[in-house]
Amino acid sequence: MEQKIYDYLLQLGDNSMILGHRLSELCAHGPSLETDIALTNISLDLFGQVRHYFQYAAKLGVAGKTEDDIAFLRYAHEYKNCLLVEQPNTDFAYVIVRQFFYDLYHLHLLQDLTESQDKQISAVAHKSLKEVKYHSRFSSQWMKRLGDGTAVSHEKTQAAVDYLQPYTAELFEMTPVEAELQEAGIAADLMAIKDRWQHDVMELLKEATITYPTNEFSHSGGKKGVHTEHLGYILSDLQYMQRAYPEMSW
Amino acid sequence: MATKADILKYLEEVKDPEIPAIAIEDLGVIRDVQINDKKVHVQISPTYSGCPAMDMMEVEIKATLQEKGFEPTVELVLYPAWTTDWITEKGRAALEKYGVAAPLGESADKRALLGEAQLVKCINCGSKNTQMVSQFGSTACKALFKCNDCYEPFDYFKCLK
Ligand SMILES: [Zn+2]
């Protein structure tokens, strides 16, 4: 059981870590000072949440790994984040749409996890939920502003939605470990979350005058460790210090 | 043997590294203190998950108590999660004096941040004719506001519940 909880913690943490890294790339590159600070603050919240997951995973002791080992010393196929969060910061519309899709998923996920039978997972969820409410408010407002803004911002937002929507189905795929932990009341029921997510996304897109794509095609693989090419570049950045100077610390 | 009140008294010296005007005790970060002779166990709750000041607070709590001859340990407790309601009256006053507007209640905070109502008071002139510039400010816990009367930009400590 501990091994399964360990795997689940890494999966939860990896989504936040990779998205947090993507947002951190915008530090000093945001379209305006305020959005720059907002996106990097969100990044910081996500990294803080990752630390809670990885510290707990390290404490379980199943793999004999420290928090830093887990974060920095795995190979690409060992990261189990969804493909959505590793997609690049193509333009501001992509950044916001990716964030919007993920924030609403994250919000419902954490709401479910506050009820987890695992006390520590429930505690992290309670803590993180308060922060993610602010994230989803930020990205939802920007969705409306961009979608219902100028002709150019509308067009770019629609393009980002069309491109990123096929990556959202994977958020709701249950791995065998998740299914088993959900039976035990520890993991979230992603099928139930999907309906709530879909409802919220549709409502907001309507306000933002954006059309939800009707295609059935979807990408997946990240949760099994099969990633897009982007993850390799992220890891070469993220792991540089630990690979170049093994076991270095502050 | 030292009492809990003694320990809390010593810990008044420990300030928030990012808002040095406020003691972490008044910030509501200290949850409990257990004392067993020289061994003192302090439980603290993080304000925000990614708050870089938490590690610093832990170091300073330990240093302060070691100086008084104790053997301190510090534990991070996540549940129940910290809320701005735990900031004491003294803490709120210290924030305002330092130049950070203290958090409003939950629904007022939401209306202020959504720009539906002008509820945050300017820290410089006291006017409520203020406007949010950014929901996220210089640190995770703050939003950036400006005053439309005296034009002073200032931080507002967001409500977290
Ligand atoms: Zn003023």
PDB file of C-alpha atoms in Angstrom, chain A residues 34 37 41, chain B residues 18-20 92 94-104 109 113 120-124 130-147 151-159:
ATOM      1  CA  GLU A  34       1.550  42.525 -12.915  1.00  0.00           C
ATOM      2  CA  ILE A  37       4.353  38.665 -10.778  1.00  0.00           C
ATOM      3  CA  ASN A  41       3.490  33.692  -7.588  1.00  0.00           C
TER       4      ASN A  41
ATOM      5  CA  GLU B  18       9.325  39.393   4.692  1.00  0.00           C
ATOM      6  CA  ILE B  19       7.280  41.754   6.880  1.00  0.00           C
ATOM      7  CA  PRO B  20       9.697  42.387   9.751  1.00  0.00           C
ATOM      8  CA  ARG B  92      -3.251  43.657  12.131  1.00  0.00           C
ATOM      9  CA  ALA B  94       1.436  46.198  13.081  1.00  0.00           C
ATOM     10  CA  LEU B  95       0.713  45.432   9.422  1.00  0.00           C
ATOM     11  CA  GLU B  96      -1.155  48.689   8.885  1.00  0.00           C
ATOM     12  CA  LYS B  97       1.532  50.677  10.646  1.00  0.00           C
ATOM     13  CA  TYR B  98       4.132  49.035   8.410  1.00  0.00           C
ATOM     14  CA  GLY B  99       2.156  50.059   5.313  1.00  0.00           C
ATOM     15  CA  VAL B 100       0.311  46.872   4.397  1.00  0.00           C
ATOM     16  CA  ALA B 101      -3.507  47.013   4.446  1.00  0.00           C
ATOM     17  CA  ALA B 102      -4.841  44.253   6.744  1.00  0.00           C
ATOM     18  CA  PRO B 103      -7.104  41.553   5.257  1.00  0.00           C
ATOM     19  CA  LEU B 104     -10.854  42.095   4.980  1.00  0.00           C
ATOM     20  CA  ASP B 109     -12.133  40.501   0.076  1.00  0.00           C
ATOM     21  CA  LEU B 113     -10.412  41.765  -5.620  1.00  0.00           C
ATOM     22  CA  VAL B 120      -9.696  48.482   0.874  1.00  0.00           C
ATOM     23  CA  LYS B 121      -8.568  51.622   2.690  1.00  0.00           C
ATOM     24  CA  CYS B 122      -5.544  53.531   1.431  1.00  0.00           C
ATOM     25  CA  ILE B 123      -2.688  53.064   3.810  1.00  0.00           C
ATOM     26  CA  ASN B 124      -1.481  56.611   3.196  1.00  0.00           C
ATOM     27  CA  THR B 130      -8.792  52.627  -4.186  1.00  0.00           C
ATOM     28  CA  GLN B 131      -8.309  50.253  -7.047  1.00  0.00           C
ATOM     29  CA  MET B 132      -6.695  46.843  -7.439  1.00  0.00           C
ATOM     30  CA  VAL B 133      -3.679  46.822  -9.751  1.00  0.00           C
ATOM     31  CA  SER B 134      -2.863  43.128  -9.450  1.00  0.00           C
ATOM     32  CA  GLN B 135      -4.306  40.197  -7.504  1.00  0.00           C
ATOM     33  CA  PHE B 136      -0.784  39.017  -6.891  1.00  0.00           C
ATOM     34  CA  GLY B 137       1.685  41.376  -5.273  1.00  0.00           C
ATOM     35  CA  SER B 138       5.262  41.436  -4.068  1.00  0.00           C
ATOM     36  CA  THR B 139       4.769  38.179  -2.126  1.00  0.00           C
ATOM     37  CA  ALA B 140       2.241  35.345  -2.349  1.00  0.00           C
ATOM     38  CA  CYS B 141       0.159  36.758   0.508  1.00  0.00           C
ATOM     39  CA  LYS B 142      -0.371  40.219  -0.956  1.00  0.00           C
ATOM     40  CA  ALA B 143      -2.269  41.986  -3.738  1.00  0.00           C
ATOM     41  CA  LEU B 144      -1.207  45.319  -5.200  1.00  0.00           C
ATOM     42  CA  PHE B 145      -3.530  48.318  -4.865  1.00  0.00           C
ATOM     43  CA  LYS B 146      -3.364  52.009  -5.666  1.00  0.00           C
ATOM     44  CA  CYS B 147      -5.174  54.994  -4.220  1.00  0.00           C
ATOM     45  CA  TYR B 151      -2.061  58.023  -5.929  1.00  0.00           C
ATOM     46  CA  GLU B 152      -0.078  55.980  -3.417  1.00  0.00           C
ATOM     47  CA  PRO B 153       0.508  52.367  -4.496  1.00  0.00           C
ATOM     48  CA  PHE B 154       0.314  49.901  -1.598  1.00  0.00           C
ATOM     49  CA  ASP B 155       0.116  46.239  -0.651  1.00  0.00           C
ATOM     50  CA  TYR B 156      -3.040  44.597   0.623  1.00  0.00           C
ATOM     51  CA  PHE B 157      -2.741  41.400   2.657  1.00  0.00           C
ATOM     52  CA  LYS B 158      -5.208  39.046   0.949  1.00  0.00           C
ATOM     53  CA  CYS B 159      -7.824  37.144   2.912  1.00  0.00           C
TER      54      CYS B 159
END
